[in-house]
Amino acid sequence: VRKLVYFVAAAAVFAGIVFGVYQFERRGSRQQLADRYVREHFQTLSVQMSGEKNGLQTGLQLYNDGRLTEALAQFEKIIQSDTSNSRAKKYAGIVSLRLKEYDKALGYFEQLETYSTLYTNPALFYQALTLMERNHAGDTGKAKQLLQKVARDGLEESESAQAWLKKW
């Protein structure tokens, strides 16, 4: 009987360790998904090839040159002068995300969400991405809800959202 008690106790400890590693790995893999997406999709942003140089193009060039702080300042300057500029808000959110200023990025993506007239609007997906990167208490559940909405409604990046939800 004593040997059985030791065996059961050892099995319980082993099961607890396996479960803990599994949970830690799952949590880490969500953040890894977000990190990989940021690296693959936000390494550079496309700049128009026209000879015309406007504020957005300047900000994009600064971003692509790795001058993220200056790029963010440029996009914020555009937003101050034109509060309805959805592209500047999108880019300001992306730059903030890259700078790991997650609350600021969420703010820009939440503002971007209000633009219902855009042909495509990645705001909900970008919010989920930011929450996955930030990884505060409650962020995982909120990110999952946002991804479910993106996938269900066929919004921009719905394929990525579906793939991530399968790995959830």
GROMACS .gro file of C-alpha atoms in nm:
model
  168
    1VAL     CA    1   0.000   0.000   0.000
    2ARG     CA    2   0.286   0.236   0.083
    3LYS     CA    3   0.450   0.178  -0.253
    4LEU     CA    4   0.119   0.251  -0.421
    5VAL     CA    5   0.090   0.586  -0.237
    6TYR     CA    6   0.441   0.687  -0.349
    7PHE     CA    7   0.365   0.579  -0.703
    8VAL     CA    8   0.039   0.780  -0.713
    9ALA     CA    9   0.213   1.085  -0.564
   10ALA     CA   10   0.493   1.062  -0.821
   11ALA     CA   11   0.241   1.024  -1.103
   12ALA     CA   12   0.049   1.329  -0.981
   13VAL     CA   13   0.367   1.539  -0.967
   14PHE     CA   14   0.466   1.422  -1.315
   15ALA     CA   15   0.119   1.502  -1.453
   16GLY     CA   16   0.135   1.848  -1.294
   17ILE     CA   17   0.472   1.918  -1.453
   18VAL     CA   18   0.354   1.800  -1.795
   19PHE     CA   19   0.039   2.013  -1.768
   20GLY     CA   20   0.240   2.318  -1.659
   21VAL     CA   21   0.485   2.283  -1.946
   22TYR     CA   22   0.194   2.237  -2.189
   23GLN     CA   23   0.020   2.553  -2.065
   24PHE     CA   24   0.343   2.753  -2.071
   25GLU     CA   25   0.420   2.632  -2.424
   26ARG     CA   26   0.069   2.722  -2.547
   27ARG     CA   27   0.089   3.068  -2.394
   28GLY     CA   28   0.432   3.124  -2.544
   29SER     CA   29   0.326   2.997  -2.883
   30ARG     CA   30   0.052   3.262  -2.908
   31GLN     CA   31   0.304   3.533  -2.849
   32GLN     CA   32   0.538   3.365  -3.097
   33LEU     CA   33   0.261   3.372  -3.360
   34ALA     CA   34   0.223   3.744  -3.305
   35ASP     CA   35   0.600   3.803  -3.310
   36ARG     CA   36   0.635   3.609  -3.635
   37TYR     CA   37   0.351   3.805  -3.796
   38VAL     CA   38   0.508   4.137  -3.697
   39ARG     CA   39   0.848   4.029  -3.831
   40GLU     CA   40   0.705   3.901  -4.160
   41HIS     CA   41   0.446   4.170  -4.233
   42PHE     CA   42   0.583   4.483  -4.070
   43GLN     CA   43   0.953   4.464  -4.154
   44THR     CA   44   0.897   4.722  -4.427
   45LEU     CA   45   0.592   4.909  -4.548
   46SER     CA   46   0.531   4.986  -4.914
   47VAL     CA   47   0.617   5.332  -5.038
   48GLN     CA   48   0.459   5.475  -5.353
   49MET     CA   49   0.705   5.511  -5.636
   50SER     CA   50   0.577   5.849  -5.757
   51GLY     CA   51   0.808   6.146  -5.747
   52GLU     CA   52   0.564   6.327  -5.520
   53LYS     CA   53   0.678   6.335  -5.159
   54ASN     CA   54   0.403   6.376  -4.901
   55GLY     CA   55   0.395   6.332  -4.527
   56LEU     CA   56   0.280   5.970  -4.541
   57GLN     CA   57   0.557   5.878  -4.785
   58THR     CA   58   0.813   6.052  -4.565
   59GLY     CA   59   0.689   5.858  -4.262
   60LEU     CA   60   0.700   5.531  -4.454
   61GLN     CA   61   1.054   5.601  -4.571
   62LEU     CA   62   1.162   5.678  -4.214
   63TYR     CA   63   0.998   5.353  -4.102
   64ASN     CA   64   1.173   5.150  -4.371
   65ASP     CA   65   1.504   5.313  -4.278
   66GLY     CA   66   1.455   5.184  -3.921
   67ARG     CA   67   1.395   5.531  -3.777
   68LEU     CA   68   1.078   5.425  -3.598
   69THR     CA   69   1.057   5.707  -3.346
   70GLU     CA   70   1.086   5.967  -3.621
   71ALA     CA   71   0.832   5.779  -3.835
   72LEU     CA   72   0.585   5.777  -3.546
   73ALA     CA   73   0.635   6.152  -3.495
   74GLN     CA   74   0.569   6.206  -3.868
   75PHE     CA   75   0.246   6.002  -3.863
   76GLU     CA   76   0.129   6.175  -3.544
   77LYS     CA   77   0.196   6.513  -3.707
   78ILE     CA   78  -0.028   6.410  -3.996
   79ILE     CA   79  -0.300   6.293  -3.755
   80GLN     CA   80  -0.288   6.627  -3.571
   81SER     CA   81  -0.344   6.819  -3.892
   82ASP     CA   82  -0.598   6.572  -4.037
   83THR     CA   83  -0.778   6.371  -3.770
   84SER     CA   84  -0.967   6.172  -4.035
   85ASN     CA   85  -0.654   6.029  -4.200
   86SER     CA   86  -0.706   5.655  -4.153
   87ARG     CA   87  -0.379   5.557  -4.320
   88ALA     CA   88  -0.177   5.773  -4.082
   89LYS     CA   89  -0.357   5.610  -3.788
   90LYS     CA   90  -0.291   5.264  -3.926
   91TYR     CA   91   0.079   5.338  -3.972
   92ALA     CA   92   0.106   5.510  -3.633
   93GLY     CA   93  -0.044   5.197  -3.477
   94ILE     CA   94   0.200   4.970  -3.660
   95VAL     CA   95   0.498   5.183  -3.559
   96SER     CA   96   0.376   5.193  -3.198
   97LEU     CA   97   0.343   4.814  -3.205
   98ARG     CA   98   0.698   4.778  -3.334
   99LEU     CA   99   0.817   5.016  -3.061
  100LYS     CA  100   0.634   4.795  -2.807
  101GLU     CA  101   0.412   5.089  -2.706
  102TYR     CA  102   0.113   4.857  -2.693
  103ASP     CA  103  -0.139   5.090  -2.531
  104LYS     CA  104  -0.070   5.358  -2.790
  105ALA     CA  105  -0.096   5.101  -3.072
  106LEU     CA  106  -0.431   4.979  -2.936
  107GLY     CA  107  -0.556   5.337  -2.927
  108TYR     CA  108  -0.472   5.392  -3.292
  109PHE     CA  109  -0.622   5.059  -3.398
  110GLU     CA  110  -0.939   5.130  -3.200
  111GLN     CA  111  -0.969   5.465  -3.381
  112LEU     CA  112  -0.909   5.288  -3.712
  113GLU     CA  113  -1.196   5.051  -3.632
  114THR     CA  114  -1.444   5.341  -3.651
  115TYR     CA  115  -1.378   5.391  -4.025
  116SER     CA  116  -1.663   5.186  -4.173
  117THR     CA  117  -1.614   5.329  -4.523
  118LEU     CA  118  -1.273   5.170  -4.580
  119TYR     CA  119  -1.263   4.899  -4.845
  120THR     CA  120  -1.056   4.681  -4.611
  121ASN     CA  121  -0.995   4.749  -4.247
  122PRO     CA  122  -0.746   4.542  -4.048
  123ALA     CA  123  -0.824   4.720  -3.719
  124LEU     CA  124  -0.972   4.423  -3.530
  125PHE     CA  125  -0.696   4.187  -3.639
  126TYR     CA  126  -0.430   4.442  -3.545
  127GLN     CA  127  -0.594   4.490  -3.205
  128ALA     CA  128  -0.581   4.113  -3.146
  129LEU     CA  129  -0.219   4.107  -3.261
  130THR     CA  130  -0.130   4.387  -3.021
  131LEU     CA  131  -0.306   4.216  -2.731
  132MET     CA  132  -0.119   3.893  -2.804
  133GLU     CA  133   0.209   4.083  -2.805
  134ARG     CA  134   0.128   4.278  -2.487
  135ASN     CA  135   0.012   3.963  -2.304
  136HIS     CA  136  -0.138   4.129  -1.993
  137ALA     CA  137  -0.406   3.965  -1.782
  138GLY     CA  138  -0.723   3.938  -1.989
  139ASP     CA  139  -0.547   4.011  -2.318
  140THR     CA  140  -0.559   3.651  -2.437
  141GLY     CA  141  -0.936   3.622  -2.399
  142LYS     CA  142  -0.999   3.957  -2.567
  143ALA     CA  143  -0.760   3.870  -2.852
  144LYS     CA  144  -0.939   3.540  -2.905
  145GLN     CA  145  -1.278   3.718  -2.922
  146LEU     CA  146  -1.144   3.964  -3.177
  147LEU     CA  147  -0.992   3.686  -3.389
  148GLN     CA  148  -1.319   3.495  -3.378
  149LYS     CA  149  -1.504   3.804  -3.503
  150VAL     CA  150  -1.248   3.857  -3.781
  151ALA     CA  151  -1.276   3.493  -3.889
  152ARG     CA  152  -1.657   3.479  -3.859
  153ASP     CA  153  -1.720   3.803  -4.049
  154GLY     CA  154  -1.455   3.739  -4.316
  155LEU     CA  155  -1.271   4.060  -4.233
  156GLU     CA  156  -0.920   4.145  -4.347
  157GLU     CA  157  -0.670   3.881  -4.232
  158SER     CA  158  -0.952   3.630  -4.167
  159GLU     CA  159  -0.734   3.347  -4.299
  160SER     CA  160  -0.461   3.430  -4.048
  161ALA     CA  161  -0.720   3.458  -3.772
  162GLN     CA  162  -0.864   3.115  -3.859
  163ALA     CA  163  -0.520   2.957  -3.861
  164TRP     CA  164  -0.434   3.113  -3.525
  165LEU     CA  165  -0.761   3.003  -3.371
  166LYS     CA  166  -0.688   2.643  -3.475
  167LYS     CA  167  -0.361   2.664  -3.284
  168TRP     CA  168  -0.529   2.825  -2.984
   0.00000   0.00000   0.00000
